[in-house]
Amino acid sequence: MAAAALVLLLVIITAAVLIYDRRTAGALRQQTTYVPKQTVITPEVELLQRYIRFDTSNPPGNELQAARWLAGLLREGGVDAEVIESAPGRGNVYARIEGATGGEGLLLLHHIDVVPAAAEEWTFPPFAGEIYLDQLYGRGALDMKGTGIAFLRAFLDVAQSGRQPAHDLVYLAVADEETLGADGMKWLLAHRPELFEGIRYALNEGGITEMMEERVTYFGIEIGTKMSVLVKLVAPTRDQLQRARIAIAPWGSPRREPERVLPEVRTFFRHLAPQRIEFQWELSDIDRTIAEGKFWRLPVGYREVTQNNVFAEGVVEKAPGVFEMRTLLHSLPDEDPDQRLAWLAEKVRPFGVRLGDVEQKEGPVRSSSDRTPLFALIRGEAGKAFGAPAGTEFLHRSTNDSRFLRERGIEVYGIQPFPVDFFQSQSIHRKDERLRVEYFTRGVEFMRALIRAWAFE
């Protein structure tokens, strides 16, 4: 009996090892193997290199020269383009192709500015656009000048086709996305609202292309994000703020139970479930998971998209007897920001802490629908281009200019048109931001096919 039990145990262990190996081998190979292909320099690759060479680090931005360059490319392609200076040195670019009928227009949106880069930390200069082993290095390659060039190529395809699209097509490059949009999208909506007339849809950043063994396994289309409220907490002493921080700490990390599962989040989980071996059961039916008390098993990001969170920074002495602590409320998109502030005020009041200046207050903003003709078209074209399933994506911490458009009823879909592997994705906002040239070219072709299908089919 002992020998039989030992044999059975060995069989079980062997089976477990084989299952584990099958599930993880692909991920390990992706982490350890990279065989670059021969680099093919297309006109779009050269344009991206030139675009990266404009240092549009924000702050301060200085997007104007890059904006003028983009406008020049549009004019060379036969399209009237306007450079809009929202503040000294802050440039935005607008161009429109009129369609046969109005009211269902599509906006191709990207931001010109990039986050700063410390050149001494980079393998190659961050604003040189150098290519090494088929990877194009440069700040903005992924976030999001590469997408801007792909949008430009697709837009000019329509302009130069000799055919009128079914509906208006707009190209918009904006300043100041990286620092809340005051001199970019927010300024344009406030001072140039006519630019957005007739627009029903927009494409922007925010999507995620997941990869395994150099193939796309899931094409995530972003339909929503959480909203942010940034406020200063004020108290006479450092100790009072420290005690307030301890009191709100439970909301600073994902909790064992959800607050609310929004319909769009439920859909996101269902779309993603087939791609998640470890959490497929939990994500495929989130209501069942919650009912059976297993929600706590989900990773941080999945739990956070069902909860409101609070993140407090360090305490700063502003003057004798005046201490401040900047605090970020990260809220579900349909939350009333004033109610969130009232909640925070109630939590910190027992410690003699009050709310100070509100630096940012956003929401409520509805998410975009995944039941529109454009969403269906994106899913179909992504399947053709990458041979991968496509579905929704909901961001749990990062955000973008899409929130300003959604607030005005425009359906915005965030896409990453290029295959992006794990290591490249980790370079966004960090050193050595880079994009494989081969992947960039594939993404350009995907965008061209998508916009042609939208415009003419």
Coordinates of C-alpha atoms in Angstrom, one line a residue:
M1 CA 0.0 0.0 0.0
A2 CA 2.8 2.4 0.9
A3 CA 4.5 1.7 -2.5
A4 CA 1.2 2.3 -4.4
A5 CA 0.6 5.6 -2.4
L6 CA 4.2 6.7 -3.3
V7 CA 3.6 6.0 -7.0
L8 CA 0.3 7.9 -6.9
L9 CA 2.0 10.8 -5.2
L10 CA 4.7 10.9 -7.9
V11 CA 2.1 10.8 -10.7
I12 CA 0.3 13.7 -9.1
I13 CA 3.5 15.7 -8.7
T14 CA 4.6 15.0 -12.3
A15 CA 1.2 16.1 -13.6
A16 CA 1.3 19.3 -11.6
V17 CA 4.8 20.1 -12.9
L18 CA 3.8 19.5 -16.5
I19 CA 0.7 21.7 -16.1
Y20 CA 2.8 24.5 -14.4
D21 CA 5.5 24.2 -17.2
R22 CA 2.9 24.5 -19.9
R23 CA 1.3 27.6 -18.3
T24 CA 4.6 29.4 -17.6
A25 CA 7.0 28.3 -20.2
G26 CA 5.8 30.9 -22.7
A27 CA 6.2 33.7 -20.2
L28 CA 9.7 32.5 -19.3
R29 CA 10.7 32.3 -23.0
Q30 CA 9.4 35.8 -23.6
Q31 CA 11.5 37.1 -20.7
T32 CA 14.7 35.4 -21.8
T33 CA 14.6 35.3 -25.6
Y34 CA 14.8 38.2 -28.1
V35 CA 15.8 37.6 -31.7
P36 CA 15.6 41.0 -33.5
K37 CA 14.5 41.0 -37.1
Q38 CA 16.2 43.1 -39.8
T39 CA 15.1 46.7 -39.4
V40 CA 13.1 48.1 -42.3
I41 CA 13.0 51.9 -42.3
T42 CA 9.7 53.0 -43.7
P43 CA 8.7 56.7 -44.2
E44 CA 6.6 56.4 -41.0
V45 CA 9.6 55.2 -39.1
E46 CA 11.6 58.2 -40.2
L47 CA 8.7 60.5 -39.3
L48 CA 8.6 59.0 -35.8
Q49 CA 12.3 59.6 -35.4
R50 CA 11.9 63.2 -36.4
Y51 CA 9.0 63.7 -34.1
I52 CA 10.9 62.3 -31.1
R53 CA 13.7 64.8 -31.8
F54 CA 11.4 67.6 -30.7
D55 CA 12.0 67.8 -27.0
T56 CA 8.4 68.4 -25.8
S57 CA 9.1 67.5 -22.1
N58 CA 6.3 68.7 -19.9
P59 CA 7.0 70.8 -17.9
P60 CA 7.5 73.1 -19.7
G61 CA 6.0 71.5 -22.8
N62 CA 7.2 73.7 -25.6
E63 CA 5.0 71.8 -28.1
L64 CA 4.7 74.7 -30.6
Q65 CA 7.6 73.7 -32.9
A66 CA 6.4 70.1 -33.1
A67 CA 2.9 71.3 -33.7
R68 CA 4.0 73.4 -36.6
W69 CA 5.9 70.5 -38.0
L70 CA 2.8 68.2 -37.8
A71 CA 0.7 70.9 -39.5
G72 CA 3.3 71.2 -42.3
L73 CA 3.0 67.4 -42.9
L74 CA -0.8 67.7 -43.1
R75 CA -0.6 70.6 -45.6
E76 CA 1.9 68.7 -47.7
G77 CA -0.7 66.0 -47.8
G78 CA -3.3 68.3 -49.1
V79 CA -5.2 69.1 -45.9
D80 CA -5.7 72.5 -44.3
A81 CA -4.3 72.5 -40.8
E82 CA -4.5 75.0 -37.9
V83 CA -1.9 75.5 -35.3
I84 CA -3.6 76.7 -32.1
E85 CA -1.4 78.4 -29.4
S86 CA -3.3 77.9 -26.2
A87 CA -0.5 79.7 -24.2
P88 CA 3.0 81.0 -25.1
G89 CA 4.9 78.0 -26.6
R90 CA 2.0 75.6 -26.1
G91 CA 0.9 74.3 -29.5
N92 CA -2.1 72.2 -30.7
V93 CA -2.9 71.0 -34.2
Y94 CA -6.4 70.6 -35.8
A95 CA -7.4 69.4 -39.2
R96 CA -10.8 68.1 -40.5
I97 CA -11.9 66.1 -43.6
E98 CA -15.6 66.7 -44.2
G99 CA -17.7 63.6 -44.7
A100 CA -20.8 63.1 -46.8
T101 CA -23.1 63.4 -43.8
G102 CA -22.6 65.0 -40.4
G103 CA -23.1 64.0 -36.8
E104 CA -21.1 60.7 -36.6
G105 CA -17.6 62.1 -36.9
L106 CA -14.5 60.4 -35.6
L107 CA -11.6 62.2 -33.8
L108 CA -8.1 60.9 -33.9
L109 CA -6.5 62.3 -30.8
H110 CA -3.0 62.2 -29.4
H111 CA -0.8 64.4 -27.2
I112 CA 2.4 66.1 -28.3
D113 CA 4.0 66.5 -24.8
V114 CA 6.0 63.8 -23.0
V115 CA 7.2 63.3 -19.5
P116 CA 10.7 64.5 -18.8
A117 CA 13.7 62.2 -19.3
A118 CA 17.0 62.1 -17.4
A119 CA 19.5 61.6 -20.3
E120 CA 22.2 60.2 -18.0
E121 CA 20.0 57.2 -17.2
W122 CA 19.3 56.2 -20.8
T123 CA 21.2 53.8 -22.9
F124 CA 20.7 56.1 -25.9
P125 CA 19.8 59.9 -25.8
P126 CA 16.1 60.2 -25.1
F127 CA 15.5 62.7 -27.9
A128 CA 17.6 61.2 -30.7
G129 CA 15.3 58.5 -32.0
E130 CA 18.1 56.0 -32.4
I131 CA 17.5 52.4 -33.5
Y132 CA 19.3 49.5 -32.0
L133 CA 18.4 45.8 -32.6
D134 CA 15.2 46.8 -34.3
Q135 CA 14.1 48.9 -31.3
L136 CA 13.5 52.6 -31.7
Y137 CA 14.5 54.4 -28.5
G138 CA 13.1 57.8 -27.5
R139 CA 10.9 59.6 -25.1
G140 CA 7.4 59.4 -26.6
A141 CA 7.9 56.4 -28.8
L142 CA 5.1 54.7 -27.0
D143 CA 3.5 57.6 -25.1
M144 CA 2.4 58.7 -27.5
K145 CA 4.2 60.1 -30.6
G146 CA 4.2 56.6 -32.2
T147 CA 0.4 56.6 -32.1
G148 CA 0.3 60.2 -33.4
I149 CA 2.3 59.2 -36.5
A150 CA 0.0 56.1 -37.0
F151 CA -3.0 58.4 -36.8
L152 CA -1.4 60.9 -39.2
R153 CA -0.7 58.2 -41.8
A154 CA -4.3 56.8 -41.6
F155 CA -5.8 60.4 -41.7
L156 CA -3.7 61.2 -44.8
D157 CA -4.8 58.0 -46.5
V158 CA -8.4 59.2 -46.4
A159 CA -7.4 62.7 -47.5
Q160 CA -5.4 61.4 -50.5
S161 CA -7.9 58.6 -51.5
G162 CA -9.9 60.8 -53.8
R163 CA -13.0 59.7 -52.0
Q164 CA -15.2 61.5 -49.5
P165 CA -15.6 59.6 -46.2
A166 CA -19.1 58.8 -44.9
H167 CA -18.6 61.1 -41.9
D168 CA -16.1 63.8 -40.8
L169 CA -12.7 62.7 -39.8
V170 CA -10.7 65.0 -37.5
Y171 CA -7.0 64.9 -36.5
L172 CA -6.1 66.6 -33.3
A173 CA -2.7 66.8 -31.5
V174 CA -2.8 68.5 -28.2
A175 CA -0.5 70.0 -25.6
D176 CA -0.3 69.5 -21.9
E177 CA -1.8 66.0 -21.4
E178 CA 0.9 65.0 -19.0
T179 CA 0.0 67.8 -16.5
L180 CA -3.8 67.7 -16.4
G181 CA -4.5 69.4 -19.7
A182 CA -5.1 73.0 -18.7
D183 CA -3.2 74.3 -21.8
G184 CA -4.4 71.4 -24.0
M185 CA -7.7 69.5 -24.1
K186 CA -9.4 71.5 -21.3
W187 CA -8.4 74.8 -23.0
L188 CA -9.6 73.7 -26.4
L189 CA -13.0 72.5 -25.1
A190 CA -13.5 75.8 -23.2
H191 CA -12.2 78.2 -25.9
R192 CA -12.7 76.3 -29.2
P193 CA -15.8 74.1 -28.7
E194 CA -16.5 74.3 -32.5
L195 CA -13.6 71.9 -33.1
F196 CA -15.7 69.1 -31.6
E197 CA -18.9 69.7 -33.4
G198 CA -20.3 66.7 -35.1
I199 CA -18.0 64.3 -33.3
R200 CA -19.5 61.1 -31.9
Y201 CA -16.4 59.0 -31.5
A202 CA -12.7 59.4 -30.7
L203 CA -9.7 57.2 -30.6
N204 CA -7.0 57.9 -28.0
E205 CA -4.3 56.2 -25.9
G206 CA -5.2 53.8 -23.1
G207 CA -5.5 50.4 -24.7
I208 CA -3.2 47.5 -23.9
T209 CA -1.9 44.8 -26.2
E210 CA -0.9 41.7 -24.3
M211 CA 1.7 39.5 -25.8
M212 CA 3.2 36.0 -25.3
E213 CA 6.1 34.6 -27.4
E214 CA 6.0 37.5 -29.8
R215 CA 2.3 37.2 -30.6
V216 CA -0.6 39.3 -29.4
T217 CA -2.9 37.4 -27.1
Y218 CA -5.4 40.1 -26.2
F219 CA -6.2 43.5 -27.7
G220 CA -7.6 45.6 -24.9
I221 CA -9.8 48.6 -25.9
E222 CA -10.0 51.1 -23.0
I223 CA -13.5 52.3 -22.3
G224 CA -13.1 54.0 -18.9
T225 CA -10.9 55.0 -16.0
K226 CA -11.3 56.0 -12.4
M227 CA -11.5 59.7 -11.6
S228 CA -9.2 61.8 -9.4
V229 CA -9.7 64.5 -6.8
L230 CA -6.5 66.0 -5.4
V231 CA -6.9 68.0 -2.1
K232 CA -4.6 69.3 0.6
L233 CA -5.3 68.2 4.2
V234 CA -4.3 70.9 6.7
A235 CA -3.6 70.8 10.4
P236 CA -1.7 72.8 13.1
T237 CA 0.7 69.9 13.9
R238 CA 2.5 67.1 12.0
D239 CA 1.2 64.5 14.5
Q240 CA -2.5 65.3 13.7
L241 CA -1.9 64.7 10.0
Q242 CA 0.0 61.5 10.7
R243 CA -2.9 60.2 12.8
A244 CA -5.3 61.2 10.0
R245 CA -3.1 59.3 7.5
I246 CA -3.4 56.1 9.7
A247 CA -7.2 56.6 9.8
I248 CA -7.6 56.6 6.0
A249 CA -4.9 54.0 5.4
P250 CA -7.4 51.1 5.0
W251 CA -8.6 52.9 1.8
G252 CA -5.1 53.2 0.4
S253 CA -4.8 49.6 -0.6
P254 CA -7.3 47.1 -2.2
R255 CA -9.7 45.6 0.2
R256 CA -11.1 42.1 0.5
E257 CA -14.6 43.1 -0.7
P258 CA -15.7 45.3 -3.5
E259 CA -17.7 48.5 -3.1
R260 CA -19.5 48.3 -6.4
V261 CA -19.0 46.4 -9.6
L262 CA -20.0 48.7 -12.5
P263 CA -21.6 47.1 -15.5
E264 CA -18.6 48.1 -17.7
V265 CA -16.2 46.5 -15.2
R266 CA -18.2 43.3 -15.2
T267 CA -17.9 43.2 -18.9
F268 CA -14.2 43.9 -18.7
F269 CA -13.7 40.9 -16.4
R270 CA -15.7 38.6 -18.6
H271 CA -13.7 39.6 -21.7
L272 CA -10.4 39.2 -19.9
A273 CA -11.2 35.9 -18.2
P274 CA -10.1 33.6 -21.0
Q275 CA -6.6 35.2 -21.0
R276 CA -6.1 34.7 -17.2
I277 CA -5.3 31.1 -16.4
E278 CA -4.9 31.7 -12.6
F279 CA -8.1 33.8 -12.2
Q280 CA -10.2 32.6 -15.1
W281 CA -12.9 31.2 -12.8
E282 CA -13.1 34.3 -10.6
L283 CA -13.2 36.8 -13.5
S284 CA -15.7 34.9 -15.7
D285 CA -18.5 35.5 -13.2
I286 CA -17.6 38.2 -10.7
D287 CA -21.0 38.1 -9.0
R288 CA -20.6 34.4 -8.3
T289 CA -17.0 35.0 -7.1
I290 CA -18.3 37.7 -4.6
A291 CA -21.2 35.6 -3.5
E292 CA -18.8 32.7 -2.7
G293 CA -16.5 35.0 -0.7
K294 CA -13.6 34.6 -3.1
F295 CA -13.2 38.2 -4.3
W296 CA -10.1 38.6 -2.2
R297 CA -8.2 36.2 -4.4
L298 CA -8.0 38.7 -7.3
P299 CA -4.9 40.8 -7.9
V300 CA -4.7 44.4 -6.9
G301 CA -5.7 46.1 -10.2
Y302 CA -8.9 44.0 -10.5
R303 CA -10.0 44.7 -7.0
E304 CA -9.2 48.4 -7.3
V305 CA -11.6 48.9 -10.3
T306 CA -14.4 48.0 -7.9
Q307 CA -13.4 50.3 -5.1
N308 CA -12.7 54.0 -4.1
N309 CA -9.2 54.5 -2.9
V310 CA -7.2 57.2 -1.0
F311 CA -3.5 57.9 -1.4
A312 CA -1.7 60.3 1.0
E313 CA 1.7 61.9 0.4
G314 CA 4.2 63.1 3.0
V315 CA 3.5 65.8 5.5
V316 CA 5.0 69.2 4.7
E317 CA 5.4 72.2 7.0
K318 CA 4.2 75.3 5.1
A319 CA 4.6 77.8 7.9
P320 CA 4.8 77.8 11.7
G321 CA 1.7 75.9 12.9
V322 CA 0.6 75.1 9.3
F323 CA 1.1 71.5 8.1
E324 CA -0.2 70.1 4.8
M325 CA -0.6 66.6 3.3
R326 CA -1.6 66.3 -0.4
T327 CA -4.2 63.5 -0.7
L328 CA -5.5 61.8 -3.9
L329 CA -9.0 60.4 -4.0
H330 CA -9.2 57.8 -6.7
S331 CA -12.8 57.2 -7.4
L332 CA -15.1 55.1 -9.5
P333 CA -16.1 57.1 -12.5
D334 CA -19.7 57.8 -11.6
E335 CA -18.9 59.1 -8.1
D336 CA -19.8 62.7 -7.2
P337 CA -16.4 64.4 -6.3
D338 CA -18.1 66.7 -3.8
Q339 CA -19.5 63.7 -1.9
R340 CA -16.0 62.1 -1.9
L341 CA -14.6 65.3 -0.4
A342 CA -17.3 65.3 2.2
W343 CA -16.5 61.7 3.0
L344 CA -12.8 62.5 3.5
A345 CA -13.6 65.6 5.6
E346 CA -15.6 63.4 7.9
K347 CA -12.8 60.8 8.3
V348 CA -10.1 63.3 9.3
R349 CA -12.2 65.8 11.3
P350 CA -11.8 63.8 14.6
F351 CA -8.0 64.6 14.4
G352 CA -8.4 68.3 14.0
V353 CA -7.6 68.1 10.3
R354 CA -9.5 70.1 7.7
L355 CA -9.7 70.2 3.9
G356 CA -7.5 72.8 2.2
D357 CA -7.1 73.7 -1.4
V358 CA -8.6 71.4 -4.0
E359 CA -6.1 71.2 -6.8
Q360 CA -8.0 68.8 -9.0
K361 CA -11.7 67.7 -9.1
E362 CA -13.0 65.4 -11.8
G363 CA -16.1 63.3 -12.3
P364 CA -18.6 62.0 -12.6
V365 CA -17.8 60.7 -16.1
R366 CA -19.6 57.8 -17.7
S367 CA -17.6 55.1 -19.5
S368 CA -17.8 54.5 -23.2
S369 CA -20.2 51.9 -24.6
D370 CA -18.8 48.6 -26.0
R371 CA -22.0 48.2 -28.1
T372 CA -21.3 50.8 -30.9
P373 CA -20.5 50.2 -34.5
L374 CA -17.0 51.6 -34.0
F375 CA -16.2 49.3 -31.1
A376 CA -17.3 46.3 -33.2
L377 CA -15.2 47.5 -36.0
I378 CA -12.1 47.9 -33.8
R379 CA -12.6 44.4 -32.5
G380 CA -12.9 43.0 -36.0
E381 CA -9.9 44.8 -37.5
A382 CA -7.7 43.9 -34.5
G383 CA -8.6 40.2 -35.0
K384 CA -7.6 40.5 -38.6
A385 CA -4.4 42.3 -37.9
F386 CA -3.1 40.4 -34.9
G387 CA -5.1 37.2 -34.9
A388 CA -6.0 37.8 -31.3
P389 CA -9.3 38.3 -29.3
A390 CA -10.2 41.9 -28.5
G391 CA -12.3 43.2 -25.7
T392 CA -12.6 46.0 -23.2
E393 CA -10.0 47.4 -20.9
F394 CA -10.7 49.5 -17.7
L395 CA -7.8 51.4 -16.1
H396 CA -7.5 51.3 -12.4
R397 CA -5.0 54.1 -11.8
S398 CA -3.7 55.8 -15.0
T399 CA -5.9 58.3 -16.9
N400 CA -5.8 60.4 -20.0
D401 CA -7.6 63.2 -22.0
S402 CA -10.4 60.8 -22.9
R403 CA -12.2 61.8 -19.6
F404 CA -12.8 65.3 -20.9
L405 CA -14.4 64.0 -24.0
R406 CA -16.5 61.4 -22.3
E407 CA -17.8 64.1 -20.0
R408 CA -19.4 65.7 -23.1
G409 CA -21.0 62.5 -24.4
I410 CA -18.3 61.4 -26.9
E411 CA -17.6 57.7 -27.1
V412 CA -13.8 57.4 -26.7
Y413 CA -11.9 54.2 -27.2
G414 CA -8.3 53.9 -26.0
I415 CA -6.1 51.7 -28.2
Q416 CA -2.5 50.7 -28.4
P417 CA -2.1 50.1 -32.1
F418 CA 1.2 48.4 -31.8
P419 CA 2.1 45.0 -30.3
V420 CA 4.0 45.9 -27.1
D421 CA 5.8 43.3 -25.1
F422 CA 6.1 43.4 -21.3
F423 CA 9.5 45.0 -21.2
Q424 CA 8.7 47.7 -23.6
S425 CA 5.5 48.5 -21.7
Q426 CA 7.6 48.9 -18.6
S427 CA 9.6 51.7 -20.3
I428 CA 6.7 54.1 -20.5
H429 CA 7.4 57.1 -18.3
R430 CA 10.7 55.4 -17.4
K431 CA 14.2 55.2 -18.9
D432 CA 14.9 53.7 -22.3
E433 CA 11.3 54.0 -23.6
R434 CA 11.3 52.1 -26.9
L435 CA 9.2 50.4 -29.5
R436 CA 10.2 47.6 -31.9
V437 CA 10.3 49.0 -35.4
E438 CA 8.6 45.8 -36.8
Y439 CA 5.8 46.3 -34.3
F440 CA 5.4 49.9 -35.1
T441 CA 5.1 49.2 -38.8
R442 CA 2.4 46.6 -38.0
G443 CA 0.5 49.1 -35.9
V444 CA 0.6 51.7 -38.7
E445 CA -0.9 49.2 -41.1
F446 CA -3.5 48.2 -38.6
M447 CA -4.5 51.9 -38.1
R448 CA -4.6 52.5 -41.9
A449 CA -6.9 49.5 -42.4
L450 CA -9.1 50.5 -39.5
I451 CA -9.7 54.0 -40.6
R452 CA -10.2 53.0 -44.3
A453 CA -12.9 50.6 -43.1
W454 CA -14.5 53.2 -41.0
A455 CA -14.4 55.8 -43.7
F456 CA -15.4 53.9 -46.8
E457 CA -17.1 50.5 -45.8

